[in-house]
Short mmCIF file of C-alpha atoms and ligand atoms in Angstrom, two decimals:
data_model
loop_
_atom_site.label_atom_id
_atom_site.label_comp_id
_atom_site.label_asym_id
_atom_site.label_seq_id
_atom_site.Cartn_x
_atom_site.Cartn_y
_atom_site.Cartn_z
CA MET A 1 -0.03 0.10 -0.17
CA ASN A 2 1.85 3.23 -1.02
CA LYS A 3 -1.00 5.46 -1.97
CA ALA A 4 -3.05 7.78 0.25
CA MET A 5 -6.22 9.34 0.06
CA LEU A 6 -6.75 12.04 3.14
CA ILE A 7 -10.72 13.00 3.23
CA VAL A 8 -11.39 15.79 5.23
CA MET A 9 -14.84 16.90 6.26
CA ASP A 10 -14.87 20.65 7.19
CA GLY A 11 -16.36 21.54 10.72
CA LEU A 12 -17.53 17.94 11.20
CA GLY A 13 -17.18 17.45 15.08
CA ASP A 14 -19.73 18.44 16.82
CA ARG A 15 -21.61 18.51 20.96
CA PRO A 16 -24.08 16.41 21.71
CA VAL A 17 -27.43 17.97 20.53
CA LYS A 18 -30.77 17.59 22.58
CA GLU A 19 -33.23 17.42 19.98
CA LEU A 20 -30.82 14.37 18.44
CA GLU A 21 -31.52 12.45 22.01
CA GLY A 22 -28.04 13.51 23.13
CA LEU A 23 -26.22 12.25 20.00
CA THR A 24 -24.10 14.75 17.92
CA PRO A 25 -25.17 14.94 14.21
CA LEU A 26 -22.07 12.67 13.30
CA GLU A 27 -23.41 10.46 15.60
CA ALA A 28 -26.94 10.19 14.98
CA ALA A 29 -26.52 10.20 11.29
CA HIS A 30 -26.91 7.08 9.28
CA THR A 31 -23.12 5.93 8.60
CA PRO A 32 -22.88 2.21 7.91
CA HIS A 33 -20.11 3.14 5.13
CA LEU A 34 -17.67 5.12 7.39
CA ASP A 35 -18.86 2.42 10.25
CA ALA A 36 -17.29 -0.40 8.24
CA LEU A 37 -14.22 1.58 7.43
CA ALA A 38 -14.07 2.62 11.04
CA ALA A 39 -14.17 -1.39 12.12
CA ARG A 40 -11.41 -2.27 9.47
CA GLY A 41 -9.00 0.60 10.89
CA VAL A 42 -7.65 2.41 13.72
CA ALA A 43 -9.39 5.22 15.39
CA GLY A 44 -8.70 8.45 17.65
CA LEU A 45 -9.38 12.16 17.96
CA MET A 46 -7.52 14.85 17.01
CA ASN A 47 -7.06 18.60 17.32
CA SER A 48 -5.57 20.07 14.13
CA LEU A 49 -4.04 22.76 16.29
CA GLY A 50 -3.54 21.49 19.73
CA VAL A 51 -6.05 20.68 23.03
CA GLY A 52 -8.09 23.82 23.64
CA LEU A 53 -7.07 25.56 20.66
CA ARG A 54 -9.81 27.05 18.07
CA PRO A 55 -9.31 26.26 14.71
CA GLY A 56 -9.57 28.19 11.45
CA SER A 57 -9.89 26.29 8.59
CA ASP A 58 -6.77 27.63 7.06
CA THR A 59 -4.71 26.93 10.16
CA SER A 60 -6.12 23.54 10.95
CA HIS A 61 -5.44 22.24 7.04
CA LEU A 62 -1.96 23.30 7.01
CA ALA A 63 -1.41 21.76 10.37
CA ILE A 64 -3.11 18.46 9.13
CA LEU A 65 -0.81 18.23 5.68
CA GLY A 66 2.11 18.70 7.94
CA TYR A 67 3.23 22.34 7.88
CA ASP A 68 3.75 24.29 11.17
CA ILE A 69 1.55 27.38 11.20
CA GLU A 70 3.99 29.27 13.26
CA ARG A 71 6.28 29.09 10.93
CA TYR A 72 4.19 28.92 7.31
CA TYR A 73 1.03 30.94 8.05
CA THR A 74 0.78 34.72 8.40
CA GLY A 75 -2.79 35.27 7.00
CA ARG A 76 -5.50 33.95 4.84
CA GLY A 77 -4.58 36.25 1.72
CA THR A 78 -1.55 33.90 0.37
CA ILE A 79 -3.69 30.83 0.69
CA GLU A 80 -6.77 32.63 -1.34
CA VAL A 81 -4.68 33.86 -4.24
CA SER A 82 -2.75 30.67 -4.65
CA GLY A 83 -6.30 29.28 -5.01
CA LEU A 84 -6.70 31.44 -7.95
CA GLY A 85 -3.75 30.60 -9.56
CA MET A 86 -1.56 33.63 -8.69
CA ASP A 87 1.99 32.86 -8.34
CA LEU A 88 3.25 33.94 -4.93
CA GLU A 89 7.15 35.55 -4.59
CA PRO A 90 8.37 35.63 -1.54
CA GLY A 91 7.86 38.90 0.07
CA ASP A 92 4.91 39.14 -1.52
CA VAL A 93 1.96 40.48 0.51
CA ALA A 94 -1.31 39.20 -0.72
CA LEU A 95 -5.14 40.09 0.54
CA ARG A 96 -8.28 38.79 -0.14
CA GLY A 97 -10.50 41.21 -2.04
CA ASN A 98 -14.43 42.04 -2.97
CA LEU A 99 -15.36 44.36 -5.21
CA GLY A 100 -18.07 46.33 -3.42
CA THR A 101 -20.38 49.44 -3.77
CA VAL A 102 -19.39 52.82 -2.02
CA ASP A 103 -21.43 56.06 -2.21
CA GLU A 104 -19.71 59.51 -2.24
CA ASN A 105 -18.69 59.69 1.06
CA LEU A 106 -17.21 56.31 0.56
CA THR A 107 -19.80 54.96 2.88
CA VAL A 108 -20.24 51.04 1.84
CA MET A 109 -23.63 50.63 0.11
CA ASP A 110 -22.98 47.04 -0.87
CA ARG A 111 -20.01 44.59 0.61
CA ARG A 112 -20.64 42.53 -2.92
CA ALA A 113 -21.89 44.94 -5.60
CA GLY A 114 -25.01 43.21 -5.92
CA ARG A 115 -23.14 39.90 -5.69
CA ILE A 116 -21.79 40.69 -9.23
CA THR A 117 -20.92 37.65 -10.90
CA ASP A 118 -17.56 38.79 -12.99
CA THR A 119 -15.00 41.06 -11.86
CA GLY A 120 -12.62 40.69 -14.58
CA PRO A 121 -13.68 42.95 -16.77
CA PHE A 122 -13.31 45.41 -13.68
CA VAL A 123 -10.12 44.16 -12.17
CA LYS A 124 -8.37 44.40 -15.24
CA ASP A 125 -7.77 47.69 -15.63
CA LEU A 126 -6.07 47.93 -11.71
CA ASP A 127 -3.50 44.90 -12.69
CA GLY A 128 -0.05 46.37 -13.27
CA LEU A 129 -0.48 49.76 -11.64
CA THR A 130 2.72 50.69 -9.60
CA TYR A 131 3.37 53.23 -6.64
CA GLU A 132 6.74 53.83 -4.92
CA GLY A 133 8.39 50.32 -6.41
CA VAL A 134 5.34 48.30 -5.43
CA THR A 135 3.10 46.76 -8.31
CA LEU A 136 -0.52 45.53 -7.65
CA LYS A 137 -1.57 42.53 -9.22
CA VAL A 138 -5.22 42.01 -9.28
CA ARG A 139 -7.02 38.58 -10.56
CA PRO A 140 -10.65 37.90 -10.57
CA GLY A 141 -11.96 35.31 -8.20
CA THR A 142 -15.51 33.72 -8.14
CA GLY A 143 -18.64 35.99 -8.01
CA HIS A 144 -17.53 39.37 -6.22
CA ARG A 145 -14.14 38.24 -5.04
CA ALA A 146 -10.61 38.94 -6.12
CA GLY A 147 -7.11 38.21 -5.46
CA VAL A 148 -4.58 41.16 -4.70
CA ILE A 149 -1.07 40.80 -4.19
CA LEU A 150 1.36 43.83 -3.36
CA ARG A 151 5.18 42.99 -5.03
CA GLY A 152 8.22 45.11 -4.29
CA PRO A 153 10.75 45.56 -1.97
CA GLY A 154 10.31 46.26 2.07
CA LEU A 155 6.75 44.98 2.55
CA SER A 156 4.72 43.88 5.70
CA SER A 157 1.44 42.16 5.71
CA ARG A 158 0.91 43.47 9.53
CA LEU A 159 -2.05 45.53 8.14
CA SER A 160 -5.44 46.05 9.31
CA ASP A 161 -8.49 45.48 6.41
CA ASN A 162 -10.38 48.35 4.60
CA ASP A 163 -13.32 46.46 4.29
CA PRO A 164 -15.27 47.77 7.15
CA HIS A 165 -17.25 44.24 7.14
CA GLU A 166 -20.79 45.88 7.31
CA VAL A 167 -22.58 48.10 5.42
CA GLY A 168 -23.70 51.54 6.14
CA VAL A 169 -20.05 52.48 7.41
CA LYS A 170 -17.22 54.49 5.66
CA VAL A 171 -14.41 52.38 4.52
CA HIS A 172 -11.46 52.07 6.78
CA GLU A 173 -8.11 53.57 6.26
CA VAL A 174 -5.43 50.52 6.10
CA HIS A 175 -3.38 51.26 9.27
CA PRO A 176 -0.49 49.49 9.84
CA LEU A 177 -0.59 46.85 13.22
CA ASP A 178 2.68 47.41 14.34
CA ASP A 179 5.63 49.95 14.53
CA SER A 180 7.64 49.04 11.87
CA GLN A 181 8.74 51.12 8.88
CA GLU A 182 7.76 48.34 6.33
CA ALA A 183 4.02 48.01 7.90
CA ALA A 184 4.03 51.85 7.90
CA PHE A 185 5.39 51.79 3.98
CA THR A 186 2.78 49.01 2.89
CA ALA A 187 -0.16 50.87 4.28
CA ARG A 188 0.35 54.13 2.75
CA VAL A 189 1.17 52.34 -0.89
CA LEU A 190 -1.78 50.43 -0.69
CA ASN A 191 -4.07 53.06 0.60
CA HIS A 192 -2.70 54.91 -2.30
CA PHE A 193 -3.68 51.96 -4.72
CA LEU A 194 -7.16 52.05 -3.54
CA GLU A 195 -7.83 55.19 -4.06
CA GLU A 196 -6.75 55.04 -7.46
CA ALA A 197 -8.91 51.77 -7.73
CA HIS A 198 -11.52 53.73 -6.40
CA ARG A 199 -11.43 56.44 -9.53
CA ILE A 200 -10.46 53.98 -11.75
CA LEU A 201 -13.45 51.62 -11.57
CA ALA A 202 -15.78 54.81 -10.62
CA ASN A 203 -15.20 55.47 -14.48
CA ASN A 204 -15.43 52.06 -16.00
CA ILE A 205 -18.29 51.97 -18.79
CA LEU A 206 -19.47 48.71 -17.30
CA ASN A 207 -20.41 50.51 -14.17
CA GLN A 208 -22.02 53.70 -15.78
CA GLU A 209 -24.29 50.86 -17.58
CA ARG A 210 -24.68 49.12 -14.35
CA ILE A 211 -26.14 52.34 -12.76
CA LYS A 212 -28.36 52.83 -15.83
CA SER A 213 -30.10 49.59 -15.28
CA GLY A 214 -30.38 50.15 -11.40
CA LYS A 215 -27.82 47.82 -10.35
CA PRO A 216 -25.28 48.91 -7.39
CA PRO A 217 -21.77 49.56 -9.19
CA ALA A 218 -18.54 47.84 -8.53
CA ASN A 219 -16.88 50.88 -7.76
CA TYR A 220 -14.68 49.67 -4.81
CA LEU A 221 -12.01 47.28 -4.03
CA LEU A 222 -12.39 45.90 -0.66
CA CYS A 223 -9.45 43.99 1.02
CA ARG A 224 -8.78 41.87 4.16
CA GLY A 225 -6.79 38.95 5.35
CA ALA A 226 -3.14 40.26 4.27
CA GLY A 227 -0.79 37.81 4.14
CA TYR A 228 3.26 37.98 3.76
CA TYR A 229 4.62 34.92 1.58
CA LYS A 230 7.60 33.05 2.06
CA GLN A 231 8.80 30.23 0.23
CA ILE A 232 7.18 27.10 1.48
CA GLU A 233 8.68 23.42 1.02
CA LYS A 234 6.11 22.14 -1.52
CA PHE A 235 4.46 18.49 -0.49
CA GLN A 236 5.96 16.47 -2.69
CA ALA A 237 9.65 17.77 -2.02
CA ARG A 238 8.73 17.27 1.75
CA TYR A 239 7.07 13.73 1.71
CA GLY A 240 8.44 12.30 -2.00
CA LEU A 241 4.42 11.88 -2.91
CA LYS A 242 2.99 13.43 -5.82
CA ALA A 243 -0.20 14.93 -4.40
CA CYS A 244 -3.54 16.39 -5.88
CA ALA A 245 -6.35 18.43 -4.20
CA ILE A 246 -9.93 18.18 -4.98
CA ALA A 247 -12.18 20.50 -3.52
CA GLY A 248 -15.25 22.93 -4.16
CA GLY A 249 -14.45 26.04 -2.15
CA GLY A 250 -11.70 28.46 -2.89
CA LEU A 251 -9.78 28.06 0.37
CA TYR A 252 -9.20 24.47 0.33
CA LYS A 253 -8.18 24.55 -3.58
CA GLY A 254 -5.86 27.39 -2.41
CA ILE A 255 -4.52 25.13 0.63
CA GLY A 256 -3.93 22.45 -2.10
CA ALA A 257 -1.88 25.62 -4.46
CA PHE A 258 -0.54 26.57 -1.43
CA THR A 259 1.25 23.56 -0.68
CA GLY A 260 2.40 22.54 -4.09
CA MET A 261 -0.64 20.09 -4.81
CA GLU A 262 -2.01 19.76 -8.39
CA VAL A 263 -5.69 21.32 -7.63
CA LEU A 264 -7.91 18.95 -10.18
CA THR A 265 -10.94 20.51 -11.41
CA VAL A 266 -14.26 17.95 -10.72
CA PRO A 267 -17.52 19.21 -12.71
CA GLY A 268 -20.31 19.43 -9.50
CA ALA A 269 -17.77 20.02 -6.70
CA THR A 270 -19.58 23.09 -5.41
CA GLY A 271 -18.46 23.43 -1.91
CA LEU A 272 -21.96 23.49 -0.94
CA PRO A 273 -24.71 21.22 0.16
CA ASN A 274 -25.69 20.43 -3.28
CA THR A 275 -22.10 18.95 -4.15
CA ASP A 276 -21.32 15.98 -6.06
CA ILE A 277 -19.43 13.96 -3.24
CA GLU A 278 -19.43 10.85 -5.61
CA ALA A 279 -17.84 12.68 -8.24
CA LYS A 280 -15.01 13.95 -5.80
CA PHE A 281 -14.47 10.67 -4.70
CA ARG A 282 -14.03 9.09 -8.46
CA ALA A 283 -11.76 11.82 -9.09
CA GLY A 284 -9.64 10.98 -6.43
CA LEU A 285 -9.80 7.45 -7.11
CA ASP A 286 -8.84 7.81 -10.84
CA ALA A 287 -5.97 10.14 -9.60
CA LEU A 288 -4.56 7.56 -7.25
CA ALA A 289 -5.21 5.03 -10.13
CA GLY A 290 -2.87 7.05 -12.25
CA ALA A 291 0.15 9.27 -11.58
CA TYR A 292 -0.56 10.67 -8.17
CA ASP A 293 0.44 9.48 -4.83
CA PHE A 294 -1.75 11.36 -2.36
CA ALA A 295 -5.16 13.01 -2.81
CA PHE A 296 -6.58 15.23 -0.39
CA VAL A 297 -10.33 15.50 -0.99
CA HIS A 298 -11.94 18.08 1.10
CA ILE A 299 -16.15 18.50 1.72
CA LYS A 300 -17.18 21.63 3.22
CA ALA A 301 -21.00 21.77 3.82
CA ALA A 302 -20.91 20.23 7.13
CA ASP A 303 -19.31 22.92 8.36
CA THR A 304 -21.51 25.40 6.90
CA PHE A 305 -24.89 23.74 8.57
CA GLY A 306 -23.02 23.60 11.77
CA GLU A 307 -22.37 27.38 11.66
CA ASP A 308 -26.12 27.76 10.88
CA GLY A 309 -27.06 25.76 14.17
CA ASP A 310 -28.79 23.37 11.74
CA HIS A 311 -28.41 20.26 13.32
CA LEU A 312 -30.74 18.43 11.22
CA GLY A 313 -29.11 19.50 7.80
CA LYS A 314 -25.84 18.63 9.03
CA MET A 315 -27.27 15.01 9.75
CA ASN A 316 -28.56 14.60 6.47
CA PHE A 317 -25.47 16.24 4.44
CA ILE A 318 -23.61 13.65 6.42
CA ASN A 319 -26.15 10.73 5.55
CA LYS A 320 -24.84 11.81 1.70
CA ILE A 321 -21.43 12.04 2.74
CA ASP A 322 -21.15 8.47 3.90
CA LEU A 323 -23.39 7.10 0.86
CA ALA A 324 -20.89 8.37 -1.21
CA PHE A 325 -17.84 6.37 1.18
CA ARG A 326 -19.38 3.15 -0.53
CA LEU A 327 -17.27 3.73 -3.56
CA LEU A 328 -14.02 3.91 -1.38
CA LEU A 329 -15.04 0.54 0.74
CA ASP A 330 -12.68 -1.40 -1.97
CA ALA A 331 -10.08 0.97 -2.38
CA PRO A 332 -6.73 -0.34 -2.57
CA HIS A 333 -5.12 2.91 -0.26
CA LEU A 334 -4.64 3.81 2.77
CA LEU A 335 -7.74 5.90 3.55
CA VAL A 336 -7.80 8.80 6.54
CA VAL A 337 -10.83 10.03 7.30
CA THR A 338 -11.49 12.97 9.41
CA ALA A 339 -12.11 16.58 9.68
CA ASP A 340 -10.31 20.11 10.51
CA HIS A 341 -12.10 21.41 13.77
CA SER A 342 -15.54 20.96 15.10
CA THR A 343 -18.04 23.17 14.30
CA PRO A 344 -21.02 22.77 17.10
CA CYS A 345 -24.44 23.47 15.96
CA ALA A 346 -25.03 24.67 19.32
CA LEU A 347 -22.12 27.55 19.15
CA LYS A 348 -22.69 27.84 15.43
CA LYS A 349 -18.68 28.83 14.96
CA HIS A 350 -15.82 26.55 15.30
CA SER A 351 -14.79 25.21 18.63
CA GLY A 352 -11.70 23.33 20.07
CA ASP A 353 -13.38 20.41 20.37
CA PRO A 354 -11.59 17.56 18.99
CA VAL A 355 -12.34 15.55 15.72
CA PRO A 356 -12.97 11.65 14.92
CA ILE A 357 -10.01 10.41 12.67
CA ILE A 358 -9.63 6.86 11.54
CA MET A 359 -6.91 5.27 9.29
CA VAL A 360 -7.43 2.48 7.49
CA GLY A 361 -5.49 -0.05 5.29
CA ASP A 362 -6.29 -3.62 4.95
CA GLY A 363 -2.77 -5.51 5.73
CA ALA A 364 -0.84 -2.43 6.74
CA VAL A 365 -3.14 -0.89 9.57
CA ARG A 366 -3.66 -2.22 12.45
CA THR A 367 -7.09 -2.58 13.73
CA ASP A 368 -8.94 -1.71 17.09
CA ALA A 369 -11.75 -2.15 18.74
CA VAL A 370 -13.75 0.86 17.70
CA THR A 371 -17.17 0.10 14.94
CA ALA A 372 -18.24 3.38 14.43
CA PHE A 373 -17.11 6.70 13.14
CA GLY A 374 -18.17 9.12 15.49
CA GLU A 375 -17.00 11.41 18.33
CA ARG A 376 -17.21 8.76 21.10
CA ALA A 377 -16.66 5.84 19.31
CA CYS A 378 -13.28 7.14 18.31
CA ALA A 379 -12.23 8.35 21.18
CA ARG A 380 -11.86 4.88 22.62
CA GLY A 381 -9.56 3.99 19.55
CA ALA A 382 -5.99 3.17 19.29
CA LEU A 383 -4.82 6.05 17.87
CA GLY A 384 -5.44 8.15 21.01
CA ARG A 385 -5.30 12.10 20.75
CA LEU A 386 -3.07 13.49 17.91
CA THR A 387 -2.54 17.31 16.90
CA GLY A 388 -2.76 18.02 13.16
CA LEU A 389 1.25 17.71 12.54
CA GLN A 390 0.92 14.09 13.98
CA VAL A 391 -0.85 13.41 11.13
CA MET A 392 1.20 13.31 8.01
CA PRO A 393 3.87 11.59 10.04
CA GLU A 394 1.67 8.58 10.86
CA ILE A 395 0.62 8.47 7.29
CA ILE A 396 4.22 8.37 5.92
CA ASN A 397 4.77 5.40 8.73
CA LEU A 398 1.70 3.51 7.40
CA LEU A 399 2.57 3.89 3.58
CA GLY A 400 6.14 2.59 4.81
CA LEU A 401 8.23 5.59 3.45
CA ALA A 402 9.53 6.51 7.26
CA ARG A 403 12.95 7.16 7.81
CA LEU A 404 14.87 5.23 10.21
CA ILE A 405 15.88 7.05 13.29
CA GLY A 406 19.20 5.87 14.85
CA ASP A 407 20.80 2.46 13.41
ZN1 ZN B 501 -13.09 24.18 8.36
#
């Protein structure tokens, strides 16, 4: 067994729900396939960042893929722009962007410019602007989104957002978040670019047309999540495994691209409850049957239901995931099934509660007494309690690729 599939179900973990007779949505769901896998493998619990820490989805995925966030994580912007296919160079500052609508006083009227569907014709006029030795690079994302990179010497990502995150409020100036010259310089340059971008966007003929037809103009670039890019060792160089990423959501494609995986496009993979999970699993199996040694498959929507406090929606989505798992029962690969963090329906946000993890590979992985995939069941497993950074070393061990330490 020399290939592996890592399946991460976002926000899967939960707490007991009274309306589900004290079970979690995962425990209450009908999961015969996941349970069968749990019975064939070894189980445990995992805290992606460590006990008591509340992980974001970006940091938790980096940790699970073996990248220490202390060293590699500087902000979400770098990961998001990677997912848009923008190449980062060491020293770049990257931000997540939205095209929004402001009035003449720069008050935000709509953070998504009426959920504009294509920012390409707008941001093309911003790409390549220069100021004080810094170049602005902008590329359209999905819907109202865009990726933003500042490239030049002496930059810092210690920057506040100009996006006020609410409507009816004036756009913020970008402020440096520390006393360094670099942060002050970068804030000044970015503020200049944002003013210039507003002028250019407001004059875009397409916006005149939008106003005439009663649509909010896409006249302001709202930025957040600045990150600073340091060279990172790519997944293949680190583990010797040629890897691909299969995901619907932009952040997770970004995680794949950021760590040097090939990001595969799977029709029907939406990152939403309607996503085609079976298509993702088939794409993963095809990849592993071909040139790839490692497939990272991400499934988003359990997290979304958790954040909505919708325990029934979460349970039903887990039913749907489990049905798709029948495709993996006979896979001749190491299967690692887990989540990035818990998103308890009662909290409607991420929590630091550990998540279940199983590792399954007939003949290559020991078994334990666990016969169900759930928070309580996996707590009795032989893997015990892992941190995210321990997942990849264990995968490498089970694949027989771990280096001998000593003689
Ligand atoms: Zn997540």
